Coordinates of C-alpha atoms and ligand atoms in Angstrom, one line a residue:
X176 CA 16.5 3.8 -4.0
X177 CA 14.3 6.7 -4.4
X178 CA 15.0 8.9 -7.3
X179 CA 17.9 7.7 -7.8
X180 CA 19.6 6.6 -11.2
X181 CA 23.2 5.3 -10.2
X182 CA 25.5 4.3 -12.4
X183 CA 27.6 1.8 -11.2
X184 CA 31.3 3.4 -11.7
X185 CA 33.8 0.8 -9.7
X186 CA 33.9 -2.5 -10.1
X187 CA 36.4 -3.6 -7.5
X188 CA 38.0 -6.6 -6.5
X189 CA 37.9 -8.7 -3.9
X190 CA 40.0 -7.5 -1.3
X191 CA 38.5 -8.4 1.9
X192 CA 36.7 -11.4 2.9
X193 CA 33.8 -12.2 5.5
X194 CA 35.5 -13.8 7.9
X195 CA 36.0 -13.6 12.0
X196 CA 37.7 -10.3 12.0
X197 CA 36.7 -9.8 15.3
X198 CA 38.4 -12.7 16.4
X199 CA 41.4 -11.4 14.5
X200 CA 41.2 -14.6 12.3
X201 CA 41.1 -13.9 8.3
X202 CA 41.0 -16.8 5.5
X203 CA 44.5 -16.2 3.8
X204 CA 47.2 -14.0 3.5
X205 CA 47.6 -10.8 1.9
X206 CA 44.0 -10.5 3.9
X207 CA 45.4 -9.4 7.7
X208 CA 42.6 -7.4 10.5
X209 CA 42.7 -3.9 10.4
X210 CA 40.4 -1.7 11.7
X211 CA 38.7 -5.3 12.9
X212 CA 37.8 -6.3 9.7
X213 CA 39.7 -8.7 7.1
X214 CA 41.4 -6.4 4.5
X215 CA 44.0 -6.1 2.4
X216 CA 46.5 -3.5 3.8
X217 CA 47.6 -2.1 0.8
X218 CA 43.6 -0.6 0.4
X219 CA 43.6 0.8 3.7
X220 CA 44.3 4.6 3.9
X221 CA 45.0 6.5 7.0
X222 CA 42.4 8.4 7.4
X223 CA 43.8 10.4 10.2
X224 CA 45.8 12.4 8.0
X225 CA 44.1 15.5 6.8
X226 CA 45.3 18.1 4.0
X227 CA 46.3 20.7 5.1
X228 CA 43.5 22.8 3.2
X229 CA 41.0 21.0 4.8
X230 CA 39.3 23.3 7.5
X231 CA 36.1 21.8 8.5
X232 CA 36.5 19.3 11.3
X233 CA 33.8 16.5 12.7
X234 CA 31.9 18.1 15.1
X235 CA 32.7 17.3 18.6
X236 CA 30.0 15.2 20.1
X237 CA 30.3 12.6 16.9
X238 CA 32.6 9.7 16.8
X239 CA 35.2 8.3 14.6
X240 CA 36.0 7.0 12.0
X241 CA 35.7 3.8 12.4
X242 CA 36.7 1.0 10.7
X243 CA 37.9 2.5 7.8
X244 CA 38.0 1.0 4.5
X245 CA 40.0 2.9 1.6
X246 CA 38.1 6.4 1.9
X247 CA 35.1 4.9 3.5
X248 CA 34.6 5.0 7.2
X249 CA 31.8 4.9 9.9
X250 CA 31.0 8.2 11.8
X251 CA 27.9 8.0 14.2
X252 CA 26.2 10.3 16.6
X253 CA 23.7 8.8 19.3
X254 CA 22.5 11.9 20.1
X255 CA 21.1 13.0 16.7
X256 CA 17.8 12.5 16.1
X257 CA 16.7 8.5 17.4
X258 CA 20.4 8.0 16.6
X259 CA 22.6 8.4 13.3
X260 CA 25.1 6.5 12.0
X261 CA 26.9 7.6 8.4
X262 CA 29.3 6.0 6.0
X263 CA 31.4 8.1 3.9
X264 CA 34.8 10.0 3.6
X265 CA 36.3 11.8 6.5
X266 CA 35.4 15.1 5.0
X267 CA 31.4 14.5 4.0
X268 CA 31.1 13.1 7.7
X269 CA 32.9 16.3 9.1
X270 CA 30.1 18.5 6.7
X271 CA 27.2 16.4 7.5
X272 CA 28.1 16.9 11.6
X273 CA 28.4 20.9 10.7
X274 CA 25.2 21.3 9.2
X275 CA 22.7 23.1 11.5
X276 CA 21.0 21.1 14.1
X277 CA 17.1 21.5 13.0
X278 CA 15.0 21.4 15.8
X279 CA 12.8 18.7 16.2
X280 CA 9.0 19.6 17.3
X281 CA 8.1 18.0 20.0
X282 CA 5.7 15.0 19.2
X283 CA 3.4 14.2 22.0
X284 CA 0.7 13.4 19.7
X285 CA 1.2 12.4 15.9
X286 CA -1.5 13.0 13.6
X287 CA -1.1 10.3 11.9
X288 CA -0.8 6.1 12.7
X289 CA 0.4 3.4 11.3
X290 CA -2.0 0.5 10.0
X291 CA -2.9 -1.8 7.5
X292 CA -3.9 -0.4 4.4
X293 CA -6.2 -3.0 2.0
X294 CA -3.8 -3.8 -0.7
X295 CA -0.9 -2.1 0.3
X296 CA 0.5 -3.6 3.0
X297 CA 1.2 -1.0 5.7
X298 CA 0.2 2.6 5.1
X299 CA 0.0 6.1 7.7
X300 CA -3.4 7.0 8.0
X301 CA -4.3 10.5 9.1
X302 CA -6.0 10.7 12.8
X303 CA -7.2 14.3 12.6
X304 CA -8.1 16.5 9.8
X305 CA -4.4 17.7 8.7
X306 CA -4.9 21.5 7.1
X307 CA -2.8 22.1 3.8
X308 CA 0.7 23.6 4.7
X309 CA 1.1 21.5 8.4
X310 CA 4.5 20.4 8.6
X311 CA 3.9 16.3 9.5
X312 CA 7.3 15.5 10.3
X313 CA 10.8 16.7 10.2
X314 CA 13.9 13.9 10.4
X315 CA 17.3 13.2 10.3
X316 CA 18.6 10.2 8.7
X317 CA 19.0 7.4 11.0
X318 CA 22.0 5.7 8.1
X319 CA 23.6 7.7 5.5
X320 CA 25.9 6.1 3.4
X321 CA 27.7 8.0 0.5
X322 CA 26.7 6.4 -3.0
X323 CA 29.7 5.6 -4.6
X324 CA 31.1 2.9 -2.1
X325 CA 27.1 1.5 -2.1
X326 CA 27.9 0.8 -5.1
X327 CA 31.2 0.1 -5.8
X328 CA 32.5 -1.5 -2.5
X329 CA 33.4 -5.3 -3.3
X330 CA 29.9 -7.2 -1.6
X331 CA 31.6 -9.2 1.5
X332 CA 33.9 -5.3 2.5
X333 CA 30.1 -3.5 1.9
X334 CA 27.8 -5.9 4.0
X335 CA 30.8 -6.4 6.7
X336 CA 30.5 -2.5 7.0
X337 CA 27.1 -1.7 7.0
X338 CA 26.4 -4.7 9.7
X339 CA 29.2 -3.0 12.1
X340 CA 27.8 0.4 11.0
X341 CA 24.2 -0.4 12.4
X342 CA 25.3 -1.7 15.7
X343 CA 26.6 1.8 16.3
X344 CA 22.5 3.2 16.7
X345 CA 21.3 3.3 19.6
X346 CA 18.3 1.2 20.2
X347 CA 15.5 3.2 19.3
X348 CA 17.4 3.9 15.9
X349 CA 18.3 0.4 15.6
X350 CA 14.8 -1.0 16.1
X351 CA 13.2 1.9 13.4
X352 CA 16.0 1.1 10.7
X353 CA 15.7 -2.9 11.0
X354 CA 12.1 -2.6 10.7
X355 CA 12.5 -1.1 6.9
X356 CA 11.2 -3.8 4.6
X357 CA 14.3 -5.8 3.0
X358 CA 16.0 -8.7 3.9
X359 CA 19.6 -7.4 4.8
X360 CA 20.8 -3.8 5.4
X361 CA 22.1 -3.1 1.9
X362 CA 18.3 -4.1 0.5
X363 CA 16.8 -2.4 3.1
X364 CA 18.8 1.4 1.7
X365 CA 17.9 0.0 -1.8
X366 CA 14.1 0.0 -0.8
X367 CA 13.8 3.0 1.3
X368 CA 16.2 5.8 1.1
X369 CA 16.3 8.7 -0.6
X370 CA 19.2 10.1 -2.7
X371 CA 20.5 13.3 -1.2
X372 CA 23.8 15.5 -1.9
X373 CA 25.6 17.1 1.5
X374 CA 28.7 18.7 -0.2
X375 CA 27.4 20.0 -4.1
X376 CA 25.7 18.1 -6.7
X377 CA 28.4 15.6 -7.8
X378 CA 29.6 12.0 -7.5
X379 CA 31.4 12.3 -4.1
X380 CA 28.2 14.3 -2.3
X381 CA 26.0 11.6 -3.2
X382 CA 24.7 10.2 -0.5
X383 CA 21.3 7.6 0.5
X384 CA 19.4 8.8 3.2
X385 CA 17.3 6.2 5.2
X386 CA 14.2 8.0 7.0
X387 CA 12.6 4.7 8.9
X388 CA 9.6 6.4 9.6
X389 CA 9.2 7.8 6.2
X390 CA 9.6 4.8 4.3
X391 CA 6.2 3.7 5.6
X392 CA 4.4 6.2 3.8
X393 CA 2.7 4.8 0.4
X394 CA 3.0 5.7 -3.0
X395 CA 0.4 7.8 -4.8
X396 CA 0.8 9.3 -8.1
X397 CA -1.0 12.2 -7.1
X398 CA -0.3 12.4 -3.5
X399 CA -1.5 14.8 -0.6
X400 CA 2.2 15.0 1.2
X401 CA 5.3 17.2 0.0
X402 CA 8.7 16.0 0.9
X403 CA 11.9 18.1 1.0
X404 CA 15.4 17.2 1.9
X405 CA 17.5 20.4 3.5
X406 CA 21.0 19.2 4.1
X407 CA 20.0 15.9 5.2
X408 CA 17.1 16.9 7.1
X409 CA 13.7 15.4 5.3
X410 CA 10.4 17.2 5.8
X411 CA 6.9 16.1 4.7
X412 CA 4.0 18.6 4.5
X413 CA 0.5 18.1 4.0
X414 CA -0.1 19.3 -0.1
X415 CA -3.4 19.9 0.3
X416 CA -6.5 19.4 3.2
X417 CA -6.2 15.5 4.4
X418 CA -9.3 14.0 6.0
X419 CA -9.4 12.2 9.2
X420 CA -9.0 8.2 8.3
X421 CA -7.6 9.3 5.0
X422 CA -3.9 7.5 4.1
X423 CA -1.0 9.8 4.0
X424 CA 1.2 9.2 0.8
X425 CA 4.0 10.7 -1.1
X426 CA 5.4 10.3 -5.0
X427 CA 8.2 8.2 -5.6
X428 CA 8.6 9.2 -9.3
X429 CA 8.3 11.8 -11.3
X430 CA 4.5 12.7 -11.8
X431 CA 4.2 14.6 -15.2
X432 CA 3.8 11.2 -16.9
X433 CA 1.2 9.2 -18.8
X434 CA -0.5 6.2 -17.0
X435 CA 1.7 3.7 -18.8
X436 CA 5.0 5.3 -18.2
X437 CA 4.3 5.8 -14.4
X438 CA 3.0 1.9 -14.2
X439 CA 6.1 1.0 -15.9
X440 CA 8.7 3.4 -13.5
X441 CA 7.0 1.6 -10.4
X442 CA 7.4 -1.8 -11.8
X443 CA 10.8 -1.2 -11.0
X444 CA 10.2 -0.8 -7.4
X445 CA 8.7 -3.9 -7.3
X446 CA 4.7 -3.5 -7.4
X447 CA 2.0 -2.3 -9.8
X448 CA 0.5 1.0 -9.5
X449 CA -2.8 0.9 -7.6
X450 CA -3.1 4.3 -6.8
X451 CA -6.5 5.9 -7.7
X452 CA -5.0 7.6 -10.4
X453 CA -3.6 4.4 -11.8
X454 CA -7.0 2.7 -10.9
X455 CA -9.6 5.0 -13.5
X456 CA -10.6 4.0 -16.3
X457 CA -8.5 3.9 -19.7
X458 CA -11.5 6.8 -21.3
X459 CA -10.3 9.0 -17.9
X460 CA -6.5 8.1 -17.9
X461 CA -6.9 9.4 -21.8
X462 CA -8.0 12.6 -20.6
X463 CA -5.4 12.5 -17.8
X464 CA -3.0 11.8 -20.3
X465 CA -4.5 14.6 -22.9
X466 CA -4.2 17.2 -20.5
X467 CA -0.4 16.4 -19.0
X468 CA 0.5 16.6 -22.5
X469 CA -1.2 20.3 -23.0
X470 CA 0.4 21.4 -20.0
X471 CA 4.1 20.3 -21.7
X472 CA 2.7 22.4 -24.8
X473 CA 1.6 25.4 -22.6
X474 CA 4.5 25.6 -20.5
X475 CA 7.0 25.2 -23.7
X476 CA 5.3 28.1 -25.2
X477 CA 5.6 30.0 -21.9
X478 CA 9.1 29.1 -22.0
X479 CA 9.6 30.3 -25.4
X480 CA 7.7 33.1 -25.3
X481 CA 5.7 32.4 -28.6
X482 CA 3.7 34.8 -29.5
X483 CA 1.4 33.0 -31.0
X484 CA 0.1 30.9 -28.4
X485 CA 0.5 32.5 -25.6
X486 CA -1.7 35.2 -23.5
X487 CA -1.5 36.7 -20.6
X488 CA -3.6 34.0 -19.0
X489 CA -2.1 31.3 -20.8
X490 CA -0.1 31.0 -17.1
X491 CA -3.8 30.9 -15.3
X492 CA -4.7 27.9 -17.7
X493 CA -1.6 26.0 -16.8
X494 CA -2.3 26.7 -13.6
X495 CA -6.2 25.5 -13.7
X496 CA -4.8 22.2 -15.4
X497 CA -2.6 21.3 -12.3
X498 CA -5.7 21.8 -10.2
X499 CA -7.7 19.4 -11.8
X500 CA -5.4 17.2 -11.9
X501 CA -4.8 17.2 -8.6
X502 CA -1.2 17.8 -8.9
X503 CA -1.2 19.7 -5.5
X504 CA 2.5 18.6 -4.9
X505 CA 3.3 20.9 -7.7
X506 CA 1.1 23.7 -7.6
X507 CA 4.2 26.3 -6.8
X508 CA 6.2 25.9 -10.3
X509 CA 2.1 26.3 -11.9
X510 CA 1.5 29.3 -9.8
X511 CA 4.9 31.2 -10.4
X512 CA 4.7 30.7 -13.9
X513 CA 1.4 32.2 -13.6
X514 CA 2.5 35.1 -11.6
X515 CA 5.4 35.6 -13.8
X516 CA 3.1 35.4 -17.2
X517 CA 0.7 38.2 -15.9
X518 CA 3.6 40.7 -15.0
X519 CA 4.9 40.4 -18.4
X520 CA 1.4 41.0 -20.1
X521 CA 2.0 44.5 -17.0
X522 CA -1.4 43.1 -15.1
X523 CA -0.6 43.8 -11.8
X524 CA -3.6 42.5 -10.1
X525 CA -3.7 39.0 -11.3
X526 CA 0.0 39.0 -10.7
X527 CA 0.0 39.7 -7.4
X528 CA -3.0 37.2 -7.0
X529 CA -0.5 34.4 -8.1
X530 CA 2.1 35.6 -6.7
X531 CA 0.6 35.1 -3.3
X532 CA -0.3 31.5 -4.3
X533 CA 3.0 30.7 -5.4
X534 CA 4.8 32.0 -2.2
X535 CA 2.3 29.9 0.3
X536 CA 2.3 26.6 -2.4
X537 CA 6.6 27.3 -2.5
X538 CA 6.3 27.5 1.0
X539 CA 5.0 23.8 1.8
X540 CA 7.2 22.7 -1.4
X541 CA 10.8 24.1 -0.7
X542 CA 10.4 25.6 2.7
X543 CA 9.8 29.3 3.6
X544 CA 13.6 30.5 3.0
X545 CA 13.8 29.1 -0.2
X546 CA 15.2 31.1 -3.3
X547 CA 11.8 30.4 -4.9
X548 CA 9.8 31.7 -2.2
X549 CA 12.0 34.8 -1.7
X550 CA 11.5 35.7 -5.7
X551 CA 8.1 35.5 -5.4
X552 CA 7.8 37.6 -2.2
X553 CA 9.2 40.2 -4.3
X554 CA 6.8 40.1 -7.0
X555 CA 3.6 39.8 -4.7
X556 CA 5.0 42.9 -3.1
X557 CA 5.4 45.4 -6.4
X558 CA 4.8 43.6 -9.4
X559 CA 5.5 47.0 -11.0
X560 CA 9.3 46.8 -10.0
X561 CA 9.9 43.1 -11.2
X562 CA 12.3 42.9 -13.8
X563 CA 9.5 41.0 -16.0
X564 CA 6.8 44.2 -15.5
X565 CA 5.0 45.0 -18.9
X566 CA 8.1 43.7 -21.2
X567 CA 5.2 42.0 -23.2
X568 CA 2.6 44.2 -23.4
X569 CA 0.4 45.3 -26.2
X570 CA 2.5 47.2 -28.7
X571 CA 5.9 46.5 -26.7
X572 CA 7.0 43.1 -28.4
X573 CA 8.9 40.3 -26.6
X574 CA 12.6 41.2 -26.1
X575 CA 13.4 37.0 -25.2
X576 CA 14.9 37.1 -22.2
Ligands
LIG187 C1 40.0 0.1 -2.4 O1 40.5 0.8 -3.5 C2 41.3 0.0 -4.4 C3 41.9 1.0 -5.4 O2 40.9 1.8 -6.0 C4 40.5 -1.1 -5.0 O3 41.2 -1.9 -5.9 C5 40.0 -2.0 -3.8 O4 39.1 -3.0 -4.3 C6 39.2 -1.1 -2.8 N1 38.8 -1.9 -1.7 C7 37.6 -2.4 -1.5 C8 37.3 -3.3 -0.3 O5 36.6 -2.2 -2.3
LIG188 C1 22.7 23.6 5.2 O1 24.0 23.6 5.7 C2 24.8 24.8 5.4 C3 26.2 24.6 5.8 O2 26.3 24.0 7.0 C4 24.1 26.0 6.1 O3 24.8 27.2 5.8 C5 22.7 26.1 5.6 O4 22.0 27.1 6.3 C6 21.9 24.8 5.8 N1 20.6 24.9 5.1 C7 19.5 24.7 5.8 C8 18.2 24.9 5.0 O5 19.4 24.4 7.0
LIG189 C1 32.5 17.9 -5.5 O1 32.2 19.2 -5.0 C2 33.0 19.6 -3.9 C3 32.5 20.9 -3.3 O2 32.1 21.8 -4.4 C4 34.5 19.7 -4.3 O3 35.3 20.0 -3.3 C5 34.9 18.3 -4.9 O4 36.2 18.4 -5.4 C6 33.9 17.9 -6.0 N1 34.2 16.5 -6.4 C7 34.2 16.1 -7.6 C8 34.5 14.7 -7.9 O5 33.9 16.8 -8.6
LIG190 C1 4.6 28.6 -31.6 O1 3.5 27.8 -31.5 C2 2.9 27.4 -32.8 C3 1.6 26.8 -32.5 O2 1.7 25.7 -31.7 C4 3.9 26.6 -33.5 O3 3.4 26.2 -34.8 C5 5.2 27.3 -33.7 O4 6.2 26.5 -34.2 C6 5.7 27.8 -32.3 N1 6.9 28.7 -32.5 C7 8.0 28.5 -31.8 C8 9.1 29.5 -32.1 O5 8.2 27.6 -31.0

C-alpha cells in the first residue's frame, strides 16, 4: 500500500471458515452463520450497542453495519462519489459519513486519458496543456477499509468480507475498483490504496483508501502531479506546467533520496525505477545525489540556526536547489523556509517575494485553507509583524527559538 509501513499487530486464529454461509451451511461446530457468514459466536460483538458517550451517529442516507465481524463491519453509501463501501468500526464509519460532502466538479471533459505508456503498462496522458496549480481530480474512496483488521483478520473471515463488501458498490464503482491491477480484492488495496487516518493519527484511524482512478497514474520520482488526502477526499494538482501528450504521474515514495535508495524502495512495489530521473547517467545521478545531500546540510543548518553557515540567502539557495532538481512537488516547504530565512535576516522585500511563492506552491500542495498556507499569508502581508522579523540581524545575535 502506498506510504504505508504496517506492522502486523494480531495474529489471530482461525475462527471462521469459507464456507456456504449464505446457504446457512458451515464446516463444523463451534462455526454457526451469523451475520451470513461462518463465525464463531463467541467473536461476534453487537454492534448495535453504542456507549453512551458516543455522540456521532452514521449519517442517514448510509447503510449498516453489515455483516459484522468482532468490531469490523461493512457500511456503504451508493450515492457517494461512483459509489463507496467502507470496512471498519461502527464509530470510524459514523465519522467518515460526517465528514463534509466535497463537491465534485463537474467533468464533461477530462484533461487527461488513459493509454498505453511504452514500458509502463498503462499511464494518463495529458490531452491539453494543464497550467501549474489546476486541480485534475478530486475523489472519494470507492473502499476503505480500516488497517488493523487488513491486517490482522484471520485470511478466509478477511477475503469472505471484502468479497461481500464489494458487492455492495454500485456498478460504476464496482467496475472502477475491479479493474485495479491485482488478482483478488485484498491484493488489489495492497497495490493501489493509499494509507489515510479519519479519526487522529493512531492505530484505530488507520485506514486504506482505494482511488480506482488514481491508481492508474505512474510513478515518477520527480513528478508533475501533487496529491493530498483531506478527510478521505484525494486531490491531485498539476505541480508544475504539463504539456499536451505529456504522461501525468505522481511519487509513491519519499523523494529526497539518492538513486540507489529510491530503486531499492520501488523494488518493493514490484518494478524497477524507469523514470527519467532513475534513467540518467550514473556522472548525473552523482550530481543528483551531491545536491540532495547539500540541501539536508543547508536545511539542518537552517534548522539550527548556525551561524556559521547560514545567510540570509542561505533559504534562496535551498530553494534554487529544489528547482533544479525539479522537485516541483515540494517547492512550498523550499519557499517557506526561504521566506522565513529572509525575515529573520529583517529583509522585507525578499521575504515577501517568497512568501508569495510559498502561499501559491502550499496552495497546490496542502490546499488553500491549510495551516501552512494561512502562516504564510501572514508573512506576505507584513513581514515586519512576523514573530521571526529581524531576530537575526547584523549585531542582534540568534536568540534559538
Ligand atoms: C475476533 O477477536 C478475537 C479476540 O481478539 C480473536 O481471537 C478472533 O480471532 C477474532 N476473529 C477473527 C475472525 O479474526
Ligand atoms: C474534515 O472533517 C472535519 C470533521 O467532519 C471537518 O470539520 C473538516 O472541515 C474537514 N476538513 C476538510 C478539509 O474538509
Ligand atoms: C485514537 O484517537 C481517537 C481520537 O483522538 C481516540 O478516541 C481513540 O481512543 C484513540 N485510539 C487509540 C488506540 O489511541
Ligand atoms: C555549524 O556548521 C559548521 C560547518 O558545517 C559545523 O562544523 C558545525 O558543527 C555546525 N554547528 C552546529 C552547532 O551544528
Amino acid at each position: 500500500m502506498r506510504l504505508a509501513t504496517l506492522n502486523a499487530f494480531l495474529v489471530l486464529s482461525g475462527a471462521l471458515a469459507r464456507a456456504d454461509a449464505s446457504a446457512g451451511i458451515c464446516p463444523s461446530s463451534p462455526l454457526q452463520v451469523v451475520n451470513q457468514i461462518c463465525v464463531n459466536p463467541e467473536y461476534v460483538r453487537v454492534t448495535s450497542q453504542k456507549s453512551p458517550g458516543d455522540a456521532i451517529t452514521l449519517e442517514s442516507s448510509w447503510k449498516g453495519p453489515e455483516h459484522c465481524v468482532n468490531d469490523t463491519c461493512i457500511f456503504f453509501n451508493e450515492r457517494v462519489g461512483d459509489g463507496i463501501v467502507i470496512l471498519t468500526t461502527e464509530r470510524n464509519a459514523a465519522i467518515a459519513s460526517n465528514f463534509p460532502s466535497t463537491d465534485r466538479p463537474k467533468e464533461n471533459v477530462l484533461p487527461f486519458h488513459v493509454a498505453e505508456v511504452p514500458g509502463k503498462g498503462i499511464g494518463i496522458v495529458a490531452d491539453r496543456k494543464i497550467p501549474k496549480g489546476e486541480t485534475i481530480l478530486i475523489r472519494t474512496p470507492t473502499m476503505m477499509v480500516q488497517t488493523a483488521p487488513h491486517v490482522g483478520l484471520e485470511l478466509g473471515t478477511r477475503d469472505l468480507l471484502y468479497d461481500l463488501a464489494v458487492q455492495k458498490l454500485p456498478s460504476k464503482g464496482h467496475e472502477l475498483f475491479m479493474g485495479q491491477m491485482g488478482k483478488d480484492v485484498y491484493d488489489k488495496i495492497e497495490t493501489n490504496c493509499f494509507q489515510l487516518y479519519i479519526d487522529g493519527a493512531n492505530e484505530s484511524g488507520s485506514h486504506l483508501g482505494c482511488y480506482p482512478e488514481i491508481s492508474r497514474f505512474n510513478h515518477d520520482c520527480r513528478p508533475n502531479v501533487n496529491y493530498r488526502i483531506n478527510n478521505m477526499t484525494h486531490t491531485t494538482v498539476a505541480a508544475r506546467d504539463i504539456a499536451p501528450g505529456e504522461e501525468l504521474s505522481i511519487s509513491y515514495i519519499e523523494l529526497m533520496l539518492p538513486r540507489e535508495e529510491r530503486r531499492s524502495r520501488l523494488r518493493r512495489w514490484g518494478f524497477e525505477c524507469a523514470c527519467p530521473h532513475c534513467s540518467v547517467s550514473d556522472a548525473q545521478a552523482a550530481e543528483s545525489d551531491a545536491r540532495l545531500r547539500t540541501i539536508e546540510e543547508l536545511e539542518g543548518a537552517l534548522e539550527n540556526f548556525n551561524e556559521t553557515v547560514v545567510a540570509a540567502d542561505t533559504g534562496a539557495r535551498v530553494a534554487d536547489l529544489y528547482e533544479t532538481e525539479g522537485l516541483h512537488a515540494y517547492l512550498g516547504r523550499a519557499y517557506t523556509r526561504a521566506a522565513l530565512n529572509f525575515a529573520l535576516f529583517g529583509e522585507a522585500e525578499r521575504a515577501r517575494e517568497y512568501a508569495r511563492a510559498a502561499v501559491a506552491a502550499l496552495e497546490r500542495e496542502s490546499g488553500s485553507d491549510s495551516a501552512d498556507v494561512r502562516a504564510m499569508r501572514v508573512l506576505a502581508e507584513d513581514p515586519r509583524k512576523h514573530w521571526t522579523w529581524g531576530k537575526r540581524r547584523k549585531g542582534k545575535p540568534g536568540k534559538g527559538q
